Amino acid sequence: MNDLDQPEPTLWKERFRAPAIFNSQIAHEQPERGLVAGNQSGAIQYYTWDTLAGALRQLTDTEGGHAKATVLSPDGEWVYWLDDEGGNEVGHYVRVPYDDRRPGEREPEDITPSLPDYSSFSLEISRGGNRIVFMGAGDWGYRVYSLPLRDDGRLGDARVIYESEQLAWAGPVTADGTLAIVSSTERTGRPQYSLIAIDTESGQQVAELWEGGEDSLNAQLASPLPGDPRIVATTTRTGRETLLIWNPRTGERVDLEIDLPGSLGALDWSPAGSHLLVRSVHEAQHRLHMYDLRRGGLVEVGAREGIIAPAHFSPSGELIYGHWQDATHPAQLVAFDATTGAEKGPVLQAADALPGRALRSVHFPSPTVADAAAGEEESGTRTIQGWLATPDGDGPFPTILNTHGGPQSVAVDSYRPSAQAWLDHGFAYLTVNYTGSVTFGRDFEQAIWGNPGFPELEDMAAARAWLVAEGIADPATIFLEGGSYGGYLTLMGLGRQPALWAAGMAVVAIADWAVQYEDSGGALRGYIATLLGGTPEEAAEQYRASSPVTYAEQVQAPVLIIQGRNDSRTPARPVEQYVARLEEMNHPVELHWFDAGHAGPGADTARAIANQELMLDFARRVLEDK
């Protein structure tokens, strides 16, 4: 039974408001000083954390939430972030003193006052605290900058040490600050990276690591030991992500033989340099282990369902701090013994569990179409994984088919207030790890490159067929819903599969790749080009074929779009043009704006609740018309 006509429950709103601790850092030189992100104020903000007393003090006071990456300096004296305009992710890196007692009142110090505005998603500080390296992108392409840090805390001038028109990121910096690792797509023009070691003083290239072919590398961590230039990276050489250690100074490479299933990643390197914290993701399920670099042994950290991420060693190396959550528990900080992996208990537990339904992992087949250009003669099937929950009662139910953002991301067993809201209102809920999702192998991830929006829709149609065959979904009331790239797939599904869906709800969506490319911040343009096989001029037909606006005339179902006015990742203009196209045909479409950037829907609790209310009301009205 669908309870949309019943009095509105309030539990679903309380799940959004439930306090959570999202990430944590500890200063290596002042381990009593930590930094965490939490939503206790009603929006995500950063808090200083007295690790001895367990006390939190709010440091940031950003309107609409502070969802941007924020870095605590190793000496514990400064906190850095990208200061943008209303969440648009374009601006300058700034810093404030850790012990700032007047959050929001003192003007942050601009660390690059002489540079034009840039977009950036990566800033690294050397373990020794003497070097800052970051990527800044704009009309000029991608630049990696190096700034010296003096012993007295003063900043040197930012110098360009790497520049490219192709997508590039600033990765880890060696502990002594002499080398920075740049992940570059120059060799392929696709999201396949080589690693380039750059001298942070001279800008000279010291070494490069490149797999060739279809494989890619991802730099993750620098050794914590002074004078040790080794880097931990992932490689897709085996068809899935595995770990290696590379010494750019000597060229030595060691591929680690770690007997864990799925894709591997390194979350931290122990202070003594002896162990790695290794995350394995198999069938979208997380496990955390310590790996002994000297003896090769593995010790599991914690034994909870859900996910423990991010995670890091304490500065002493005696503890591991991990952020645990699952479908019904908001993220909390938990301590584990760094010898045995045993759980020692919550450190910062922001909220107790609220009643809700667990998500269960499901699998279903999806057809693959033969690619004649690639020499394939026969079609086949691939297996798609997703997370499912159903409401009380017997099906079939009206159903939400959710697609995650990214696309280089993965849906896991995490806390999802939106999913629980749908379940409370009588909907079944399935979130799908469509083709292109990470951690299912190299070939699965790369299958959408150069052709986004096509393999994913095959998986969405297969999910629908499976839901109906299993008696879970009413075929007349299956709704598409997603944000960012998931919003893009929602609009693509409505246009390319118009008979399959009752309606679509897209948040911060992509509607036209060519206009998106023109209006996006500099950091995103390069990624768009790698995903679609070139710029709009170089791959015009692919941009057209992969854009929802191309299929606007075919849309049959009602459409709801919630979009940010100040979003540089999914800008306003493509959506405005898409909606205008639907309105010209008198097609039912609703467009709701909010005054924030891409992270706005998740950073501000009130906004997240308001957006969910819009979707619930929209779905109720669609069902009433059935």
mmCIF file of N, CA and C in Angstrom, residues 254-299:
data_model
loop_
_atom_site.group_PDB
_atom_site.id
_atom_site.type_symbol
_atom_site.label_atom_id
_atom_site.label_comp_id
_atom_site.label_asym_id
_atom_site.label_seq_id
_atom_site.Cartn_x
_atom_site.Cartn_y
_atom_site.Cartn_z
ATOM 1 N N VAL A 254 57.431 -2.104 -7.158
ATOM 2 C CA VAL A 254 57.067 -3.370 -6.515
ATOM 3 C C VAL A 254 55.555 -3.488 -6.533
ATOM 4 N N ASP A 255 55.029 -4.490 -7.253
ATOM 5 C CA ASP A 255 53.597 -4.753 -7.247
ATOM 6 C C ASP A 255 53.270 -5.625 -6.040
ATOM 7 N N LEU A 256 52.371 -5.144 -5.189
ATOM 8 C CA LEU A 256 52.071 -5.827 -3.938
ATOM 9 C C LEU A 256 51.115 -6.990 -4.186
ATOM 10 N N GLU A 257 51.455 -8.140 -3.675
ATOM 11 C CA GLU A 257 50.615 -9.331 -3.817
ATOM 12 C C GLU A 257 49.717 -9.435 -2.589
ATOM 13 N N ILE A 258 48.561 -8.817 -2.687
ATOM 14 C CA ILE A 258 47.611 -8.758 -1.569
ATOM 15 C C ILE A 258 46.417 -9.629 -1.920
ATOM 16 N N ASP A 259 46.186 -10.634 -1.112
ATOM 17 C CA ASP A 259 45.157 -11.630 -1.410
ATOM 18 C C ASP A 259 43.794 -11.164 -0.894
ATOM 19 N N LEU A 260 43.239 -10.182 -1.575
ATOM 20 C CA LEU A 260 41.903 -9.681 -1.274
ATOM 21 C C LEU A 260 41.139 -9.552 -2.582
ATOM 22 N N PRO A 261 39.830 -9.810 -2.557
ATOM 23 C CA PRO A 261 39.049 -9.707 -3.798
ATOM 24 C C PRO A 261 38.711 -8.266 -4.134
ATOM 25 N N GLY A 262 38.291 -8.048 -5.368
ATOM 26 C CA GLY A 262 37.798 -6.737 -5.774
ATOM 27 C C GLY A 262 38.899 -5.737 -6.018
ATOM 28 N N SER A 263 38.514 -4.464 -6.006
ATOM 29 C CA SER A 263 39.444 -3.370 -6.255
ATOM 30 C C SER A 263 40.071 -2.913 -4.942
ATOM 31 N N LEU A 264 41.354 -2.615 -4.986
ATOM 32 C CA LEU A 264 42.106 -2.229 -3.793
ATOM 33 C C LEU A 264 42.476 -0.752 -3.846
ATOM 34 N N GLY A 265 42.548 -0.149 -2.682
ATOM 35 C CA GLY A 265 43.022 1.222 -2.552
ATOM 36 C C GLY A 265 43.753 1.360 -1.230
ATOM 37 N N ALA A 266 44.678 2.308 -1.150
ATOM 38 C CA ALA A 266 45.419 2.565 0.080
ATOM 39 C C ALA A 266 44.890 3.845 0.720
ATOM 40 N N LEU A 267 44.439 3.745 1.968
ATOM 41 C CA LEU A 267 43.880 4.903 2.659
ATOM 42 C C LEU A 267 44.904 5.636 3.507
ATOM 43 N N ASP A 268 45.910 4.913 4.041
ATOM 44 C CA ASP A 268 46.943 5.583 4.840
ATOM 45 C C ASP A 268 48.154 4.677 4.954
ATOM 46 N N TRP A 269 49.279 5.308 5.304
ATOM 47 C CA TRP A 269 50.559 4.630 5.502
ATOM 48 C C TRP A 269 50.941 4.860 6.956
ATOM 49 N N SER A 270 51.246 3.813 7.697
ATOM 50 C CA SER A 270 51.512 3.956 9.129
ATOM 51 C C SER A 270 52.705 4.876 9.364
ATOM 52 N N PRO A 271 52.730 5.598 10.499
ATOM 53 C CA PRO A 271 53.821 6.548 10.758
ATOM 54 C C PRO A 271 55.206 5.923 10.720
ATOM 55 N N ALA A 272 55.314 4.656 11.108
ATOM 56 C CA ALA A 272 56.614 3.975 11.070
ATOM 57 C C ALA A 272 56.961 3.463 9.679
ATOM 58 N N GLY A 273 56.038 3.559 8.729
ATOM 59 C CA GLY A 273 56.292 3.105 7.367
ATOM 60 C C GLY A 273 56.154 1.618 7.169
ATOM 61 N N SER A 274 55.611 0.897 8.164
ATOM 62 C CA SER A 274 55.600 -0.566 8.105
ATOM 63 C C SER A 274 54.313 -1.155 7.553
ATOM 64 N N HIS A 275 53.205 -0.422 7.597
ATOM 65 C CA HIS A 275 51.900 -0.963 7.224
ATOM 66 C C HIS A 275 51.122 0.004 6.346
ATOM 67 N N LEU A 276 50.261 -0.571 5.525
ATOM 68 C CA LEU A 276 49.290 0.209 4.781
ATOM 69 C C LEU A 276 47.892 -0.131 5.260
ATOM 70 N N LEU A 277 47.028 0.879 5.297
ATOM 71 C CA LEU A 277 45.603 0.641 5.462
ATOM 72 C C LEU A 277 45.031 0.411 4.078
ATOM 73 N N VAL A 278 44.518 -0.775 3.825
ATOM 74 C CA VAL A 278 44.061 -1.164 2.492
ATOM 75 C C VAL A 278 42.549 -1.351 2.505
ATOM 76 N N ARG A 279 41.892 -0.662 1.617
ATOM 77 C CA ARG A 279 40.449 -0.820 1.432
ATOM 78 C C ARG A 279 40.218 -1.725 0.227
ATOM 79 N N SER A 280 39.406 -2.765 0.400
ATOM 80 C CA SER A 280 39.005 -3.593 -0.727
ATOM 81 C C SER A 280 37.509 -3.414 -0.941
ATOM 82 N N VAL A 281 37.102 -3.306 -2.197
ATOM 83 C CA VAL A 281 35.686 -3.184 -2.538
ATOM 84 C C VAL A 281 35.370 -4.292 -3.537
ATOM 85 N N HIS A 282 34.539 -5.222 -3.096
ATOM 86 C CA HIS A 282 34.152 -6.356 -3.932
ATOM 87 C C HIS A 282 32.642 -6.413 -3.980
ATOM 88 N N GLU A 283 32.079 -6.373 -5.190
ATOM 89 C CA GLU A 283 30.626 -6.343 -5.355
ATOM 90 C C GLU A 283 30.013 -5.209 -4.528
ATOM 91 N N ALA A 284 30.701 -4.054 -4.530
ATOM 92 C CA ALA A 284 30.260 -2.825 -3.854
ATOM 93 C C ALA A 284 30.246 -2.959 -2.331
ATOM 94 N N GLN A 285 30.941 -3.947 -1.780
ATOM 95 C CA GLN A 285 31.006 -4.121 -0.333
ATOM 96 C C GLN A 285 32.432 -3.870 0.144
ATOM 97 N N HIS A 286 32.550 -3.041 1.168
ATOM 98 C CA HIS A 286 33.842 -2.587 1.682
ATOM 99 C C HIS A 286 34.392 -3.529 2.740
ATOM 100 N N ARG A 287 35.715 -3.673 2.742
ATOM 101 C CA ARG A 287 36.434 -4.274 3.857
ATOM 102 C C ARG A 287 37.738 -3.481 4.040
ATOM 103 N N LEU A 288 38.163 -3.380 5.300
ATOM 104 C CA LEU A 288 39.371 -2.624 5.639
ATOM 105 C C LEU A 288 40.378 -3.562 6.291
ATOM 106 N N HIS A 289 41.630 -3.515 5.814
ATOM 107 C CA HIS A 289 42.689 -4.365 6.344
ATOM 108 C C HIS A 289 43.962 -3.557 6.548
ATOM 109 N N MET A 290 44.803 -4.033 7.457
ATOM 110 C CA MET A 290 46.186 -3.585 7.536
ATOM 111 C C MET A 290 47.048 -4.579 6.765
ATOM 112 N N TYR A 291 47.939 -4.047 5.947
ATOM 113 C CA TYR A 291 48.856 -4.899 5.187
ATOM 114 C C TYR A 291 50.275 -4.634 5.666
ATOM 115 N N ASP A 292 50.970 -5.690 6.073
ATOM 116 C CA ASP A 292 52.340 -5.594 6.571
ATOM 117 C C ASP A 292 53.295 -5.564 5.378
ATOM 118 N N LEU A 293 53.946 -4.447 5.167
ATOM 119 C CA LEU A 293 54.838 -4.294 4.010
ATOM 120 C C LEU A 293 56.097 -5.142 4.142
ATOM 121 N N ARG A 294 56.454 -5.549 5.334
ATOM 122 C CA ARG A 294 57.679 -6.317 5.524
ATOM 123 C C ARG A 294 57.419 -7.819 5.414
ATOM 124 N N ARG A 295 56.295 -8.265 5.983
ATOM 125 C CA ARG A 295 56.022 -9.705 6.023
ATOM 126 C C ARG A 295 54.901 -10.129 5.078
ATOM 127 N N GLY A 296 54.121 -9.168 4.595
ATOM 128 C CA GLY A 296 53.064 -9.494 3.646
ATOM 129 C C GLY A 296 51.770 -9.959 4.259
ATOM 130 N N GLY A 297 51.634 -9.910 5.584
ATOM 131 C CA GLY A 297 50.418 -10.400 6.215
ATOM 132 C C GLY A 297 49.288 -9.379 6.198
ATOM 133 N N LEU A 298 48.052 -9.875 6.398
ATOM 134 C CA LEU A 298 46.862 -9.041 6.430
ATOM 135 C C LEU A 298 46.145 -9.206 7.764
ATOM 136 N N VAL A 299 45.657 -8.095 8.309
ATOM 137 C CA VAL A 299 44.825 -8.109 9.508
ATOM 138 C C VAL A 299 43.583 -7.293 9.202
#
